[in-house]
Amino acid sequence: MIIAIANDHAGVEYKTELCEFLQKMGHTVINFGCDQTTSCDYPDYARKVTEAIQSKRADMGVLICGTGIGMSIFANKQKGIRASLCDNVFSAQLTREHNDSNVLCMGARVISKELMFDIAKVYFSTPFSNDERRLRRIKKLEE
Ligand code: RB5
């Protein structure tokens, strides 16, 4: 899978370690930055990931900021994006199965790195259920 990843200044360290983790899982990672801890605006970086998915350059994405909230608000305003802010493994599993989520948002000031790895592992290993009623609900999200 090709995974686009981006973060703001609060997520640099988490992003760097997650890139390595995802590559070890066998994924191709496109890192859209930022790569410095100088203050920056999370929508500018979130946009790079959502556009990569919309253009089909990437299959799915990861966005990391301090809380994950700003990134998820931005991403969910973009067409075709279903972003999920996850701070636990159960939600990561269910948002893939139920929502066919395509962007994982996490907060570097909220969860530990170990939990981030656990969440990412489950999120990127869990397929959408492809169930008729869930497809119907996702269609309503698009509408
Ligand atoms: C940056 O200080 C912080 O606001 C940002 O990382 C994020 O948490 C916003 O939702």
mmCIF file with all atom_site columns, C-alpha atoms and ligand atoms in Angstrom:
data_model
loop_
_atom_site.group_PDB
_atom_site.id
_atom_site.type_symbol
_atom_site.label_atom_id
_atom_site.label_alt_id
_atom_site.label_comp_id
_atom_site.label_asym_id
_atom_site.label_entity_id
_atom_site.label_seq_id
_atom_site.pdbx_PDB_ins_code
_atom_site.Cartn_x
_atom_site.Cartn_y
_atom_site.Cartn_z
_atom_site.occupancy
_atom_site.B_iso_or_equiv
_atom_site.pdbx_formal_charge
_atom_site.auth_seq_id
_atom_site.auth_comp_id
_atom_site.auth_asym_id
_atom_site.auth_atom_id
_atom_site.pdbx_PDB_model_num
ATOM   1   C CA . MET A 1 1   ? 0.000   0.000  0.000  1.00 0.00 ? 1   MET A CA 1
ATOM   2   C CA . ILE A 1 2   ? 1.166   3.563  -0.667 1.00 0.00 ? 2   ILE A CA 1
ATOM   3   C CA . ILE A 1 3   ? 0.635   5.672  2.446  1.00 0.00 ? 3   ILE A CA 1
ATOM   4   C CA . ALA A 1 4   ? 0.907   9.475  2.413  1.00 0.00 ? 4   ALA A CA 1
ATOM   5   C CA . ILE A 1 5   ? 1.927   10.977 5.742  1.00 0.00 ? 5   ILE A CA 1
ATOM   6   C CA . ALA A 1 6   ? 2.152   14.526 7.063  1.00 0.00 ? 6   ALA A CA 1
ATOM   7   C CA . ASN A 1 7   ? 2.325   16.349 10.358 1.00 0.00 ? 7   ASN A CA 1
ATOM   8   C CA . ASP A 1 8   ? 2.781   19.767 11.889 1.00 0.00 ? 8   ASP A CA 1
ATOM   9   C CA . HIS A 1 9   ? 5.564   20.868 14.264 1.00 0.00 ? 9   HIS A CA 1
ATOM   10  C CA . ALA A 1 10  ? 4.011   18.886 17.132 1.00 0.00 ? 10  ALA A CA 1
ATOM   11  C CA . GLY A 1 11  ? 4.220   15.597 15.243 1.00 0.00 ? 11  GLY A CA 1
ATOM   12  C CA . VAL A 1 12  ? 7.725   15.503 13.765 1.00 0.00 ? 12  VAL A CA 1
ATOM   13  C CA . GLU A 1 13  ? 9.201   12.875 16.067 1.00 0.00 ? 13  GLU A CA 1
ATOM   14  C CA . TYR A 1 14  ? 6.129   10.639 15.976 1.00 0.00 ? 14  TYR A CA 1
ATOM   15  C CA . LYS A 1 15  ? 5.912   10.911 12.183 1.00 0.00 ? 15  LYS A CA 1
ATOM   16  C CA . THR A 1 16  ? 9.580   10.012 11.705 1.00 0.00 ? 16  THR A CA 1
ATOM   17  C CA . GLU A 1 17  ? 9.253   6.862  13.794 1.00 0.00 ? 17  GLU A CA 1
ATOM   18  C CA . LEU A 1 18  ? 5.942   5.909  12.229 1.00 0.00 ? 18  LEU A CA 1
ATOM   19  C CA . CYS A 1 19  ? 7.446   6.157  8.722  1.00 0.00 ? 19  CYS A CA 1
ATOM   20  C CA . GLU A 1 20  ? 10.036  3.553  9.689  1.00 0.00 ? 20  GLU A CA 1
ATOM   21  C CA . PHE A 1 21  ? 7.381   1.375  11.298 1.00 0.00 ? 21  PHE A CA 1
ATOM   22  C CA . LEU A 1 22  ? 5.132   1.465  8.226  1.00 0.00 ? 22  LEU A CA 1
ATOM   23  C CA . GLN A 1 23  ? 8.044   0.713  5.906  1.00 0.00 ? 23  GLN A CA 1
ATOM   24  C CA . LYS A 1 24  ? 8.924   -2.294 8.049  1.00 0.00 ? 24  LYS A CA 1
ATOM   25  C CA . MET A 1 25  ? 5.307   -3.416 7.613  1.00 0.00 ? 25  MET A CA 1
ATOM   26  C CA . GLY A 1 26  ? 6.010   -3.436 3.871  1.00 0.00 ? 26  GLY A CA 1
ATOM   27  C CA . HIS A 1 27  ? 4.273   -0.200 2.894  1.00 0.00 ? 27  HIS A CA 1
ATOM   28  C CA . THR A 1 28  ? 5.617   2.556  0.669  1.00 0.00 ? 28  THR A CA 1
ATOM   29  C CA . VAL A 1 29  ? 5.501   5.862  2.532  1.00 0.00 ? 29  VAL A CA 1
ATOM   30  C CA . ILE A 1 30  ? 5.389   9.333  0.971  1.00 0.00 ? 30  ILE A CA 1
ATOM   31  C CA . ASN A 1 31  ? 6.498   11.866 3.573  1.00 0.00 ? 31  ASN A CA 1
ATOM   32  C CA . PHE A 1 32  ? 5.005   15.314 2.971  1.00 0.00 ? 32  PHE A CA 1
ATOM   33  C CA . GLY A 1 33  ? 6.636   16.914 6.050  1.00 0.00 ? 33  GLY A CA 1
ATOM   34  C CA . CYS A 1 34  ? 6.962   18.955 8.015  1.00 0.00 ? 34  CYS A CA 1
ATOM   35  C CA . ASP A 1 35  ? 10.380  17.851 9.175  1.00 0.00 ? 35  ASP A CA 1
ATOM   36  C CA . GLN A 1 36  ? 11.253  20.698 11.522 1.00 0.00 ? 36  GLN A CA 1
ATOM   37  C CA . THR A 1 37  ? 9.768   21.709 14.850 1.00 0.00 ? 37  THR A CA 1
ATOM   38  C CA . THR A 1 38  ? 9.373   25.332 13.726 1.00 0.00 ? 38  THR A CA 1
ATOM   39  C CA . SER A 1 39  ? 5.735   26.340 14.168 1.00 0.00 ? 39  SER A CA 1
ATOM   40  C CA . CYS A 1 40  ? 3.624   25.751 11.055 1.00 0.00 ? 40  CYS A CA 1
ATOM   41  C CA . ASP A 1 41  ? -0.050  25.503 10.066 1.00 0.00 ? 41  ASP A CA 1
ATOM   42  C CA . TYR A 1 42  ? -1.532  22.005 10.111 1.00 0.00 ? 42  TYR A CA 1
ATOM   43  C CA . PRO A 1 43  ? -4.038  22.592 7.250  1.00 0.00 ? 43  PRO A CA 1
ATOM   44  C CA . ASP A 1 44  ? -1.135  23.225 4.853  1.00 0.00 ? 44  ASP A CA 1
ATOM   45  C CA . TYR A 1 45  ? 0.279   19.776 5.582  1.00 0.00 ? 45  TYR A CA 1
ATOM   46  C CA . ALA A 1 46  ? -3.038  17.953 5.834  1.00 0.00 ? 46  ALA A CA 1
ATOM   47  C CA . ARG A 1 47  ? -3.878  19.214 2.345  1.00 0.00 ? 47  ARG A CA 1
ATOM   48  C CA . LYS A 1 48  ? -0.818  17.480 0.857  1.00 0.00 ? 48  LYS A CA 1
ATOM   49  C CA . VAL A 1 49  ? -2.077  14.112 2.090  1.00 0.00 ? 49  VAL A CA 1
ATOM   50  C CA . THR A 1 50  ? -5.723  14.570 1.106  1.00 0.00 ? 50  THR A CA 1
ATOM   51  C CA . GLU A 1 51  ? -4.696  15.723 -2.378 1.00 0.00 ? 51  GLU A CA 1
ATOM   52  C CA . ALA A 1 52  ? -2.388  12.717 -2.769 1.00 0.00 ? 52  ALA A CA 1
ATOM   53  C CA . ILE A 1 53  ? -5.322  10.417 -2.008 1.00 0.00 ? 53  ILE A CA 1
ATOM   54  C CA . GLN A 1 54  ? -7.741  12.323 -4.241 1.00 0.00 ? 54  GLN A CA 1
ATOM   55  C CA . SER A 1 55  ? -5.272  12.135 -7.145 1.00 0.00 ? 55  SER A CA 1
ATOM   56  C CA . LYS A 1 56  ? -4.677  8.432  -6.402 1.00 0.00 ? 56  LYS A CA 1
ATOM   57  C CA . ARG A 1 57  ? -0.962  9.016  -5.867 1.00 0.00 ? 57  ARG A CA 1
ATOM   58  C CA . ALA A 1 58  ? -1.503  7.404  -2.454 1.00 0.00 ? 58  ALA A CA 1
ATOM   59  C CA . ASP A 1 59  ? -3.980  4.757  -1.270 1.00 0.00 ? 59  ASP A CA 1
ATOM   60  C CA . MET A 1 60  ? -4.380  5.985  2.287  1.00 0.00 ? 60  MET A CA 1
ATOM   61  C CA . GLY A 1 61  ? -2.945  8.567  4.659  1.00 0.00 ? 61  GLY A CA 1
ATOM   62  C CA . VAL A 1 62  ? -1.750  9.438  8.134  1.00 0.00 ? 62  VAL A CA 1
ATOM   63  C CA . LEU A 1 63  ? -1.941  12.886 9.732  1.00 0.00 ? 63  LEU A CA 1
ATOM   64  C CA . ILE A 1 64  ? -0.320  13.753 13.049 1.00 0.00 ? 64  ILE A CA 1
ATOM   65  C CA . CYS A 1 65  ? -0.596  17.003 14.974 1.00 0.00 ? 65  CYS A CA 1
ATOM   66  C CA . GLY A 1 66  ? -0.653  17.782 18.687 1.00 0.00 ? 66  GLY A CA 1
ATOM   67  C CA . THR A 1 67  ? -4.143  16.427 19.268 1.00 0.00 ? 67  THR A CA 1
ATOM   68  C CA . GLY A 1 68  ? -4.976  15.046 15.822 1.00 0.00 ? 68  GLY A CA 1
ATOM   69  C CA . ILE A 1 69  ? -8.108  17.180 15.951 1.00 0.00 ? 69  ILE A CA 1
ATOM   70  C CA . GLY A 1 70  ? -7.124  20.034 13.629 1.00 0.00 ? 70  GLY A CA 1
ATOM   71  C CA . MET A 1 71  ? -5.876  17.571 11.036 1.00 0.00 ? 71  MET A CA 1
ATOM   72  C CA . SER A 1 72  ? -9.081  15.520 11.195 1.00 0.00 ? 72  SER A CA 1
ATOM   73  C CA . ILE A 1 73  ? -11.312 18.603 10.923 1.00 0.00 ? 73  ILE A CA 1
ATOM   74  C CA . PHE A 1 74  ? -9.453  19.677 7.795  1.00 0.00 ? 74  PHE A CA 1
ATOM   75  C CA . ALA A 1 75  ? -9.357  16.228 6.210  1.00 0.00 ? 75  ALA A CA 1
ATOM   76  C CA . ASN A 1 76  ? -13.054 15.523 6.704  1.00 0.00 ? 76  ASN A CA 1
ATOM   77  C CA . LYS A 1 77  ? -13.975 18.652 4.722  1.00 0.00 ? 77  LYS A CA 1
ATOM   78  C CA . GLN A 1 78  ? -12.251 17.223 1.632  1.00 0.00 ? 78  GLN A CA 1
ATOM   79  C CA . LYS A 1 79  ? -14.164 15.219 -0.959 1.00 0.00 ? 79  LYS A CA 1
ATOM   80  C CA . GLY A 1 80  ? -13.642 11.480 -0.780 1.00 0.00 ? 80  GLY A CA 1
ATOM   81  C CA . ILE A 1 81  ? -11.782 11.659 2.511  1.00 0.00 ? 81  ILE A CA 1
ATOM   82  C CA . ARG A 1 82  ? -12.967 9.747  5.569  1.00 0.00 ? 82  ARG A CA 1
ATOM   83  C CA . ALA A 1 83  ? -10.555 10.679 8.324  1.00 0.00 ? 83  ALA A CA 1
ATOM   84  C CA . SER A 1 84  ? -10.616 9.013  11.726 1.00 0.00 ? 84  SER A CA 1
ATOM   85  C CA . LEU A 1 85  ? -9.066  10.416 14.854 1.00 0.00 ? 85  LEU A CA 1
ATOM   86  C CA . CYS A 1 86  ? -7.996  7.342  16.810 1.00 0.00 ? 86  CYS A CA 1
ATOM   87  C CA . ASP A 1 87  ? -6.629  7.101  20.332 1.00 0.00 ? 87  ASP A CA 1
ATOM   88  C CA . ASN A 1 88  ? -7.313  3.380  20.770 1.00 0.00 ? 88  ASN A CA 1
ATOM   89  C CA . VAL A 1 89  ? -6.941  0.154  18.808 1.00 0.00 ? 89  VAL A CA 1
ATOM   90  C CA . PHE A 1 90  ? -10.638 -0.778 18.896 1.00 0.00 ? 90  PHE A CA 1
ATOM   91  C CA . SER A 1 91  ? -11.653 2.424  17.100 1.00 0.00 ? 91  SER A CA 1
ATOM   92  C CA . ALA A 1 92  ? -8.882  1.894  14.547 1.00 0.00 ? 92  ALA A CA 1
ATOM   93  C CA . GLN A 1 93  ? -10.262 -1.545 13.729 1.00 0.00 ? 93  GLN A CA 1
ATOM   94  C CA . LEU A 1 94  ? -13.901 -0.512 13.581 1.00 0.00 ? 94  LEU A CA 1
ATOM   95  C CA . THR A 1 95  ? -13.374 2.625  11.540 1.00 0.00 ? 95  THR A CA 1
ATOM   96  C CA . ARG A 1 96  ? -11.740 0.496  8.850  1.00 0.00 ? 96  ARG A CA 1
ATOM   97  C CA . GLU A 1 97  ? -14.434 -2.176 8.977  1.00 0.00 ? 97  GLU A CA 1
ATOM   98  C CA . HIS A 1 98  ? -17.419 0.177  9.246  1.00 0.00 ? 98  HIS A CA 1
ATOM   99  C CA . ASN A 1 99  ? -16.403 3.516  7.682  1.00 0.00 ? 99  ASN A CA 1
ATOM   100 C CA . ASP A 1 100 ? -13.780 2.434  5.135  1.00 0.00 ? 100 ASP A CA 1
ATOM   101 C CA . SER A 1 101 ? -11.681 5.191  6.682  1.00 0.00 ? 101 SER A CA 1
ATOM   102 C CA . ASN A 1 102 ? -8.812  6.293  4.449  1.00 0.00 ? 102 ASN A CA 1
ATOM   103 C CA . VAL A 1 103 ? -6.930  8.735  6.688  1.00 0.00 ? 103 VAL A CA 1
ATOM   104 C CA . LEU A 1 104 ? -5.705  7.915  10.182 1.00 0.00 ? 104 LEU A CA 1
ATOM   105 C CA . CYS A 1 105 ? -5.313  10.965 12.447 1.00 0.00 ? 105 CYS A CA 1
ATOM   106 C CA . MET A 1 106 ? -3.440  10.807 15.740 1.00 0.00 ? 106 MET A CA 1
ATOM   107 C CA . GLY A 1 107 ? -2.352  13.222 18.443 1.00 0.00 ? 107 GLY A CA 1
ATOM   108 C CA . ALA A 1 108 ? 1.321   13.220 19.379 1.00 0.00 ? 108 ALA A CA 1
ATOM   109 C CA . ARG A 1 109 ? 0.471   15.018 22.625 1.00 0.00 ? 109 ARG A CA 1
ATOM   110 C CA . VAL A 1 110 ? -2.288  12.527 23.427 1.00 0.00 ? 110 VAL A CA 1
ATOM   111 C CA . ILE A 1 111 ? -1.022  8.983  22.870 1.00 0.00 ? 111 ILE A CA 1
ATOM   112 C CA . SER A 1 112 ? 2.293   7.208  23.459 1.00 0.00 ? 112 SER A CA 1
ATOM   113 C CA . LYS A 1 113 ? 4.452   6.115  20.543 1.00 0.00 ? 113 LYS A CA 1
ATOM   114 C CA . GLU A 1 114 ? 3.796   2.472  21.419 1.00 0.00 ? 114 GLU A CA 1
ATOM   115 C CA . LEU A 1 115 ? 0.058   3.049  21.214 1.00 0.00 ? 115 LEU A CA 1
ATOM   116 C CA . MET A 1 116 ? 0.528   4.887  17.915 1.00 0.00 ? 116 MET A CA 1
ATOM   117 C CA . PHE A 1 117 ? 2.317   1.830  16.488 1.00 0.00 ? 117 PHE A CA 1
ATOM   118 C CA . ASP A 1 118 ? -0.421  -0.507 17.765 1.00 0.00 ? 118 ASP A CA 1
ATOM   119 C CA . ILE A 1 119 ? -3.148  1.689  16.282 1.00 0.00 ? 119 ILE A CA 1
ATOM   120 C CA . ALA A 1 120 ? -1.360  1.971  12.923 1.00 0.00 ? 120 ALA A CA 1
ATOM   121 C CA . LYS A 1 121 ? -0.718  -1.763 12.755 1.00 0.00 ? 121 LYS A CA 1
ATOM   122 C CA . VAL A 1 122 ? -4.394  -2.586 13.226 1.00 0.00 ? 122 VAL A CA 1
ATOM   123 C CA . TYR A 1 123 ? -5.659  0.267  11.028 1.00 0.00 ? 123 TYR A CA 1
ATOM   124 C CA . PHE A 1 124 ? -3.499  -0.738 8.056  1.00 0.00 ? 124 PHE A CA 1
ATOM   125 C CA . SER A 1 125 ? -4.192  -4.453 8.467  1.00 0.00 ? 125 SER A CA 1
ATOM   126 C CA . THR A 1 126 ? -7.967  -4.295 8.737  1.00 0.00 ? 126 THR A CA 1
ATOM   127 C CA . PRO A 1 127 ? -10.037 -4.430 5.533  1.00 0.00 ? 127 PRO A CA 1
ATOM   128 C CA . PHE A 1 128 ? -13.368 -2.681 4.980  1.00 0.00 ? 128 PHE A CA 1
ATOM   129 C CA . SER A 1 129 ? -16.215 -5.123 5.579  1.00 0.00 ? 129 SER A CA 1
ATOM   130 C CA . ASN A 1 130 ? -17.765 -4.281 2.160  1.00 0.00 ? 130 ASN A CA 1
ATOM   131 C CA . ASP A 1 131 ? -21.128 -4.850 3.756  1.00 0.00 ? 131 ASP A CA 1
ATOM   132 C CA . GLU A 1 132 ? -24.199 -3.483 1.924  1.00 0.00 ? 132 GLU A CA 1
ATOM   133 C CA . ARG A 1 133 ? -25.515 -1.417 4.816  1.00 0.00 ? 133 ARG A CA 1
ATOM   134 C CA . ARG A 1 134 ? -22.110 0.129  5.462  1.00 0.00 ? 134 ARG A CA 1
ATOM   135 C CA . LEU A 1 135 ? -21.659 0.971  1.793  1.00 0.00 ? 135 LEU A CA 1
ATOM   136 C CA . ARG A 1 136 ? -25.087 2.658  1.897  1.00 0.00 ? 136 ARG A CA 1
ATOM   137 C CA . ARG A 1 137 ? -24.053 4.756  4.891  1.00 0.00 ? 137 ARG A CA 1
ATOM   138 C CA . ILE A 1 138 ? -20.755 5.754  3.293  1.00 0.00 ? 138 ILE A CA 1
ATOM   139 C CA . LYS A 1 139 ? -22.651 6.830  0.162  1.00 0.00 ? 139 LYS A CA 1
ATOM   140 C CA . LYS A 1 140 ? -24.739 9.090  2.399  1.00 0.00 ? 140 LYS A CA 1
ATOM   141 C CA . LEU A 1 141 ? -21.551 10.620 3.776  1.00 0.00 ? 141 LEU A CA 1
ATOM   142 C CA . GLU A 1 142 ? -20.482 11.476 0.245  1.00 0.00 ? 142 GLU A CA 1
ATOM   143 C CA . GLU A 1 143 ? -23.872 13.019 -0.518 1.00 0.00 ? 143 GLU A CA 1
HETATM 144 C C1 . RB5 B 2 .   ? -0.308  23.192 17.542 1.00 0.00 ? 1   RB5 B C1 1
HETATM 145 O O1 . RB5 B 2 .   ? 0.068   23.853 18.710 1.00 0.00 ? 1   RB5 B O1 1
HETATM 146 C C2 . RB5 B 2 .   ? -1.626  22.458 17.737 1.00 0.00 ? 1   RB5 B C2 1
HETATM 147 O O2 . RB5 B 2 .   ? -2.672  23.357 17.789 1.00 0.00 ? 1   RB5 B O2 1
HETATM 148 C C3 . RB5 B 2 .   ? -1.823  21.441 16.650 1.00 0.00 ? 1   RB5 B C3 1
HETATM 149 O O3 . RB5 B 2 .   ? -0.746  20.552 16.646 1.00 0.00 ? 1   RB5 B O3 1
HETATM 150 C C4 . RB5 B 2 .   ? -3.065  20.586 16.745 1.00 0.00 ? 1   RB5 B C4 1
HETATM 151 O O4 . RB5 B 2 .   ? -3.162  19.993 18.000 1.00 0.00 ? 1   RB5 B O4 1
HETATM 152 C C5 . RB5 B 2 .   ? -4.311  21.218 16.331 1.00 0.00 ? 1   RB5 B C5 1
HETATM 153 O O5 . RB5 B 2 .   ? -5.381  20.618 16.328 1.00 0.00 ? 1   RB5 B O5 1
#
